[in-house]
Amino acid sequence: MKIRLDNVVKEFETFRAVHGVSLDIDSGELVALLGPSGSGKTTILRMVAGLEYADAGAIYFGDENATDIPVRERGVGFVFQHYALFPHMTVGENIAFGMKVSKIKRSPQAIAARVKELLDLVQLSGLKDRFPGQISGGQRQRVALARALAVDPRVLLLDEPFGALDANVRRDLRRWLRKIHDELGITTLFVTHDQEEALDLADRVVILNKGKIVQEGTPETVCRSPADAFVMNFLGDANRLEAEIRGGKAHVDGIAFEADGIADGSGQILFRPADVTWREDGQGIAASIVRVIDRPDSRRVLAMTRSGQAVEFDTAPEFPHRRGDAGFLDIRRPRVYAAA
Amino acid sequence: MRLRRRVLPGLPLALGITLVYVAIIVVLPLAALVFKAASLGPEDYWRIISSDRAVASYRVTVTCALAATAFNLVFGLSLAWVLVRYRFPGRRLVDALVDLPFALPTAVAGIALTTLFATNGWFGGPLSLIGIKVAYTPLGIMVAMSFTSIPFIVRTVQPVLEELDPALEEAGQTLGASDLSIFVTVILPLLTPALLAGVSLSFARSLGEFGAIIFIAGNQPFSTEITALLAFIRLEEYDYPASAAIASVMLLTAFVMLAITNFMQARALRYTVRG
């Protein structure tokens, strides 16, 4: 099922508002809404589900305008951040709930068969008669997914699906969710504030800030060509140097970087800590080492440029220099933006 | 030998004081009651507790308490629901008023209710026009019992309702359930343990209520005389053993009822037992 958001607006008295978001999601696509807290990503998801009403704009499921269809008739599967399993029902009863309350009458045998099928799908066959309080967080999340899938939703929506889980469980579940999605081919939209999760799982990432889409594209596009300094910063560790832009070049401490198409004035250069090489031969921005931090697989070096701007970069564990040593920062893949 | 760390500092002292208090305030009077009742022979005891007047008083007390509790169950739940789910002007005032029956001396409540529901009172007048008599009838006893025990239901259900995750209801909605079926299949089962606790407290309080009832009941033996009053009448006649015998029946009823509700509560909460 194709989903289209057309200039959707939601106003709240507090934050989390959404200002005119338009978005197309293709049938069978797995899309991540990525943004910091308060960026409006969960509100967008809830509007698609019908748990929140848009103040303006429209939401289409295929060609049908779904904006005013109430949540219970919208046919979405929603997985809540904290699972929202019914604690007084067993795993099996939780999964059967949607089929039991449905207007489409199913025989108890048909429901039982479907429950078994879904338990097999989420690999929890032995846990049918347990209560949610008796299983682990990762298992609860899978039950929540099975419950949402039980009603054959047109769209699957997941709100921070792995937010409350341990890092290891999270990685396993991510790969597993991707597998399930590929098997079922259901259009899926999920919300996360974890860029690694979004990049790992999604076909396409939609990055939001302050209720607006700042960039959307494949993980490769957003990683390699971040649209602005916010995206660059949000996707990972980034260094930022103040620069002056003159005639298509960005100048920092006497070194010039390419800055095609950016108007003259103050600007900024952003780059990843892994994209810096420490040199002693005079190539790059002059700096001195302030501190060396040891990590299991690398050394993180904190340096200060001559103009007093801090830079962090990663080196091999064998990096021989110490605090106070002077040298030069050779920067690869710099991203130049106009000042915010 | 390793010293075991204590859970709480000063546990032996705190436990000692608590046990002494429980012994003096709760167990001792109950023991005295049983002891006094036991001073009667079995035949006398049976004769007193099974006398027509006593049996009639049990019937009046239990029927009225059941009716009052049933009323409180519905009204108390909806009151708690409104206080938790809606924000309206005066909500805090209503919330504070819920505790009033606890704070008010029961005799004051009884006199106030009698004044209101007497045939010349604000409520009693109009009601008598349509043929409903409240004061000096079992209906009056029910009114007094409801009034004094409603806070139990509201105050036990309210915190549970407040803690209820709104996502549970939203989950029900996304799965296609109607509001009614969400209430019946999701909310009500989760409120059941709290409701049972509130019902048992409300019922126990209604059984034992005295001050508020005697003013409005009319206290006619065989029709509007409650058991607590009968025990009191025996006391005033200096017939302590008979009074204790009647009281022991109330005590036993209270125990049995608490045991039943505890059992039902444990059943309703069986999903919280970790396996």
CSV table of N, CA, C and O in Angstrom, one decimal, chain B residues 70-82 150 153-155 157 195:
chain,number,residue,atom,x,y,z
B,70,ALA,N,-23.0,-2.3,45.8
B,70,ALA,CA,-23.2,-2.3,44.4
B,70,ALA,C,-23.4,-0.9,43.8
B,70,ALA,O,-22.8,-0.6,42.7
B,71,PHE,N,-24.1,-0.1,44.5
B,71,PHE,CA,-24.3,1.3,44.0
B,71,PHE,C,-22.9,2.0,44.0
B,71,PHE,O,-22.5,2.6,43.0
B,72,ASN,N,-22.1,1.8,45.0
B,72,ASN,CA,-20.8,2.4,45.1
B,72,ASN,C,-19.8,1.9,44.0
B,72,ASN,O,-19.0,2.7,43.5
B,73,LEU,N,-20.0,0.7,43.7
B,73,LEU,CA,-19.1,0.1,42.6
B,73,LEU,C,-19.3,0.8,41.3
B,73,LEU,O,-18.3,1.3,40.7
B,74,VAL,N,-20.6,1.1,41.0
B,74,VAL,CA,-20.9,1.8,39.7
B,74,VAL,C,-20.5,3.2,39.8
B,74,VAL,O,-19.8,3.8,39.0
B,75,PHE,N,-21.1,3.9,40.9
B,75,PHE,CA,-20.9,5.3,41.0
B,75,PHE,C,-19.4,5.7,41.3
B,75,PHE,O,-18.9,6.6,40.8
B,76,GLY,N,-18.8,4.9,42.2
B,76,GLY,CA,-17.4,5.1,42.6
B,76,GLY,C,-16.5,5.0,41.4
B,76,GLY,O,-15.6,5.8,41.2
B,77,LEU,N,-16.7,4.0,40.6
B,77,LEU,CA,-15.9,3.8,39.4
B,77,LEU,C,-16.1,4.9,38.4
B,77,LEU,O,-15.1,5.5,37.9
B,78,SER,N,-17.3,5.4,38.2
B,78,SER,CA,-17.5,6.5,37.3
B,78,SER,C,-16.9,7.8,37.8
B,78,SER,O,-16.4,8.6,37.1
B,79,LEU,N,-17.0,7.9,39.2
B,79,LEU,CA,-16.4,9.1,39.8
B,79,LEU,C,-14.9,9.1,39.6
B,79,LEU,O,-14.3,10.1,39.2
B,80,ALA,N,-14.3,8.0,39.9
B,80,ALA,CA,-12.8,7.9,39.7
B,80,ALA,C,-12.5,8.1,38.2
B,80,ALA,O,-11.5,8.8,37.9
B,81,TRP,N,-13.2,7.6,37.3
B,81,TRP,CA,-13.0,7.7,35.9
B,81,TRP,C,-13.0,9.2,35.5
B,81,TRP,O,-12.1,9.7,34.8
B,82,VAL,N,-14.1,9.9,36.0
B,82,VAL,CA,-14.2,11.3,35.6
B,82,VAL,C,-13.0,12.1,36.2
B,82,VAL,O,-12.4,13.0,35.5
B,150,ILE,N,-18.2,5.3,50.1
B,150,ILE,CA,-17.9,5.6,48.7
B,150,ILE,C,-16.4,5.9,48.5
B,150,ILE,O,-15.8,5.5,47.5
B,153,ILE,N,-13.9,3.0,47.3
B,153,ILE,CA,-13.9,2.6,45.9
B,153,ILE,C,-13.1,3.6,45.1
B,153,ILE,O,-12.2,3.3,44.3
B,154,VAL,N,-13.5,4.9,45.3
B,154,VAL,CA,-12.8,5.9,44.5
B,154,VAL,C,-11.3,5.9,44.7
B,154,VAL,O,-10.5,5.9,43.8
B,155,ARG,N,-10.9,5.8,46.0
B,155,ARG,CA,-9.5,6.0,46.3
B,155,ARG,C,-8.7,4.7,46.0
B,155,ARG,O,-7.5,4.8,45.9
B,157,VAL,N,-9.5,2.7,43.2
B,157,VAL,CA,-9.4,2.6,41.8
B,157,VAL,C,-8.6,3.8,41.1
B,157,VAL,O,-7.9,3.6,40.2
B,195,LEU,N,-10.8,-2.8,42.1
B,195,LEU,CA,-12.2,-2.7,42.4
B,195,LEU,C,-12.6,-3.7,43.5
B,195,LEU,O,-13.4,-3.4,44.4
